[in-house]
Amino acid sequence: HEETGLLVPQHDVEALANALKRLLNNDTERRKLAVQARQLIEKSFDIHRNTASLRTLFQETNTTINKRVLQEV
């Protein structure tokens, strides 16, 4: 993807070393990846949005459970 970081194959030490060298030698790319990674984290882990999503999930779950209980009665 190379949008928020570099991927290397698992257990491939040489690929990891090459990726690190690439970042060490390219300040522009390193900063770009860092900024994009931070933006992704801030977007994905926003406390207010996550709280609202959880609240909705709990409400939907509660509604589903209540409907099932009423059907059984």
Short mmCIF file of N, CA, C and O in Angstrom, two decimals, residues 30-73:
data_model
loop_
_atom_site.label_atom_id
_atom_site.label_comp_id
_atom_site.label_asym_id
_atom_site.label_seq_id
_atom_site.Cartn_x
_atom_site.Cartn_y
_atom_site.Cartn_z
N ARG A 30 9.41 9.53 4.29
CA ARG A 30 9.26 9.20 5.71
C ARG A 30 8.22 10.12 6.36
O ARG A 30 7.31 9.66 7.07
N ARG A 31 8.32 11.40 6.09
CA ARG A 31 7.37 12.36 6.68
C ARG A 31 5.96 12.16 6.13
O ARG A 31 4.98 12.24 6.86
N LYS A 32 5.86 11.88 4.83
CA LYS A 32 4.56 11.66 4.20
C LYS A 32 3.87 10.45 4.83
O LYS A 32 2.69 10.51 5.19
N LEU A 33 4.60 9.36 4.98
CA LEU A 33 4.03 8.16 5.60
C LEU A 33 3.61 8.43 7.04
O LEU A 33 2.55 7.97 7.47
N ALA A 34 4.43 9.18 7.76
CA ALA A 34 4.12 9.48 9.16
C ALA A 34 2.85 10.31 9.27
O ALA A 34 1.98 10.04 10.11
N VAL A 35 2.72 11.32 8.43
CA VAL A 35 1.53 12.18 8.46
C VAL A 35 0.28 11.38 8.12
O VAL A 35 -0.75 11.47 8.79
N GLN A 36 0.37 10.57 7.08
CA GLN A 36 -0.79 9.77 6.66
C GLN A 36 -1.16 8.72 7.70
O GLN A 36 -2.35 8.46 7.93
N ALA A 37 -0.17 8.15 8.35
CA ALA A 37 -0.44 7.17 9.40
C ALA A 37 -1.15 7.84 10.58
O ALA A 37 -2.12 7.31 11.12
N ARG A 38 -0.68 9.02 10.94
CA ARG A 38 -1.31 9.74 12.06
C ARG A 38 -2.76 10.11 11.72
O ARG A 38 -3.65 9.97 12.56
N GLN A 39 -2.99 10.56 10.50
CA GLN A 39 -4.35 10.91 10.08
C GLN A 39 -5.27 9.69 10.15
O GLN A 39 -6.41 9.79 10.59
N LEU A 40 -4.76 8.55 9.72
CA LEU A 40 -5.55 7.32 9.76
C LEU A 40 -5.91 6.95 11.20
O LEU A 40 -7.06 6.61 11.51
N ILE A 41 -4.94 7.03 12.08
CA ILE A 41 -5.18 6.70 13.50
C ILE A 41 -6.18 7.66 14.11
O ILE A 41 -7.11 7.25 14.81
N GLU A 42 -6.01 8.96 13.86
CA GLU A 42 -6.93 9.94 14.44
C GLU A 42 -8.35 9.74 13.91
O GLU A 42 -9.31 9.90 14.66
N LYS A 43 -8.47 9.37 12.65
CA LYS A 43 -9.79 9.14 12.05
C LYS A 43 -10.40 7.85 12.59
O LYS A 43 -11.57 7.80 12.94
N SER A 44 -9.60 6.80 12.64
CA SER A 44 -10.10 5.49 13.02
C SER A 44 -10.38 5.34 14.51
O SER A 44 -11.20 4.52 14.91
N PHE A 45 -9.69 6.09 15.32
CA PHE A 45 -9.80 5.92 16.77
C PHE A 45 -10.30 7.17 17.46
O PHE A 45 -9.93 7.45 18.59
N ASP A 46 -11.17 7.91 16.78
CA ASP A 46 -11.78 9.10 17.38
C ASP A 46 -12.73 8.65 18.51
O ASP A 46 -13.64 7.85 18.28
N ILE A 47 -12.51 9.15 19.69
CA ILE A 47 -13.27 8.71 20.87
C ILE A 47 -14.76 9.00 20.73
O ILE A 47 -15.60 8.18 21.10
N HIS A 48 -15.10 10.14 20.16
CA HIS A 48 -16.52 10.49 20.03
C HIS A 48 -17.23 9.61 19.02
O HIS A 48 -18.35 9.14 19.26
N ARG A 49 -16.57 9.35 17.89
CA ARG A 49 -17.18 8.49 16.88
C ARG A 49 -17.28 7.05 17.37
O ARG A 49 -18.29 6.38 17.18
N ASN A 50 -16.24 6.57 18.02
CA ASN A 50 -16.27 5.20 18.53
C ASN A 50 -17.32 5.03 19.61
O ASN A 50 -17.99 4.00 19.67
N THR A 51 -17.48 6.03 20.47
CA THR A 51 -18.49 5.98 21.51
C THR A 51 -19.88 5.93 20.89
O THR A 51 -20.74 5.14 21.30
N ALA A 52 -20.11 6.76 19.88
CA ALA A 52 -21.40 6.77 19.20
C ALA A 52 -21.67 5.43 18.53
O ALA A 52 -22.80 4.91 18.58
N SER A 53 -20.65 4.84 17.91
CA SER A 53 -20.81 3.54 17.25
C SER A 53 -21.16 2.45 18.27
O SER A 53 -22.02 1.61 18.02
N LEU A 54 -20.48 2.48 19.40
CA LEU A 54 -20.77 1.48 20.45
C LEU A 54 -22.18 1.67 21.01
O LEU A 54 -22.89 0.69 21.25
N ARG A 55 -22.57 2.92 21.20
CA ARG A 55 -23.91 3.20 21.72
C ARG A 55 -24.97 2.64 20.75
O ARG A 55 -25.92 1.99 21.18
N THR A 56 -24.78 2.87 19.47
CA THR A 56 -25.70 2.36 18.46
C THR A 56 -25.73 0.84 18.48
O THR A 56 -26.81 0.23 18.43
N LEU A 57 -24.57 0.22 18.55
CA LEU A 57 -24.50 -1.24 18.60
C LEU A 57 -25.24 -1.79 19.81
O LEU A 57 -26.03 -2.74 19.70
N PHE A 58 -25.03 -1.19 20.99
CA PHE A 58 -25.71 -1.65 22.19
C PHE A 58 -27.23 -1.46 22.08
O PHE A 58 -28.00 -2.32 22.48
N GLN A 59 -27.65 -0.33 21.51
CA GLN A 59 -29.08 -0.09 21.36
C GLN A 59 -29.70 -1.10 20.40
O GLN A 59 -30.79 -1.62 20.66
N GLU A 60 -29.03 -1.37 19.30
CA GLU A 60 -29.55 -2.35 18.34
C GLU A 60 -29.61 -3.74 18.95
O GLU A 60 -30.57 -4.49 18.74
N THR A 61 -28.59 -4.09 19.70
CA THR A 61 -28.56 -5.40 20.37
C THR A 61 -29.69 -5.50 21.39
O THR A 61 -30.39 -6.51 21.44
N ASN A 62 -29.88 -4.45 22.15
CA ASN A 62 -30.94 -4.44 23.15
C ASN A 62 -32.31 -4.55 22.48
O ASN A 62 -33.18 -5.30 22.95
N THR A 63 -32.50 -3.86 21.38
CA THR A 63 -33.77 -3.93 20.64
C THR A 63 -34.01 -5.34 20.13
O THR A 63 -35.13 -5.88 20.26
N THR A 64 -32.99 -5.97 19.58
CA THR A 64 -33.11 -7.33 19.07
C THR A 64 -33.47 -8.31 20.19
O THR A 64 -34.34 -9.16 20.03
N ILE A 65 -32.80 -8.17 21.31
CA ILE A 65 -33.07 -9.06 22.46
C ILE A 65 -34.49 -8.86 22.95
O ILE A 65 -35.22 -9.82 23.21
N ASN A 66 -34.92 -7.60 23.06
CA ASN A 66 -36.28 -7.32 23.54
C ASN A 66 -37.33 -7.90 22.59
O ASN A 66 -38.35 -8.44 23.04
N LYS A 67 -37.11 -7.82 21.29
CA LYS A 67 -38.06 -8.39 20.32
C LYS A 67 -38.15 -9.90 20.48
O LYS A 67 -39.23 -10.48 20.43
N ARG A 68 -37.01 -10.55 20.69
CA ARG A 68 -37.01 -12.01 20.86
C ARG A 68 -37.74 -12.41 22.13
O ARG A 68 -38.50 -13.38 22.16
N VAL A 69 -37.52 -11.65 23.19
CA VAL A 69 -38.18 -11.96 24.47
C VAL A 69 -39.68 -11.79 24.32
O VAL A 69 -40.45 -12.63 24.78
N LEU A 70 -40.10 -10.73 23.64
CA LEU A 70 -41.55 -10.51 23.46
C LEU A 70 -42.18 -11.58 22.58
O LEU A 70 -43.33 -11.97 22.79
N GLN A 71 -41.43 -12.10 21.62
CA GLN A 71 -41.96 -13.15 20.75
C GLN A 71 -42.13 -14.46 21.53
O GLN A 71 -43.01 -15.26 21.21
N GLU A 72 -41.29 -14.67 22.53
CA GLU A 72 -41.35 -15.90 23.31
C GLU A 72 -42.47 -15.87 24.33
O GLU A 72 -42.87 -16.92 24.83
N VAL A 73 -42.94 -14.68 24.66
CA VAL A 73 -43.97 -14.57 25.71
C VAL A 73 -45.32 -14.87 25.18
O VAL A 73 -45.75 -14.91 24.15
#
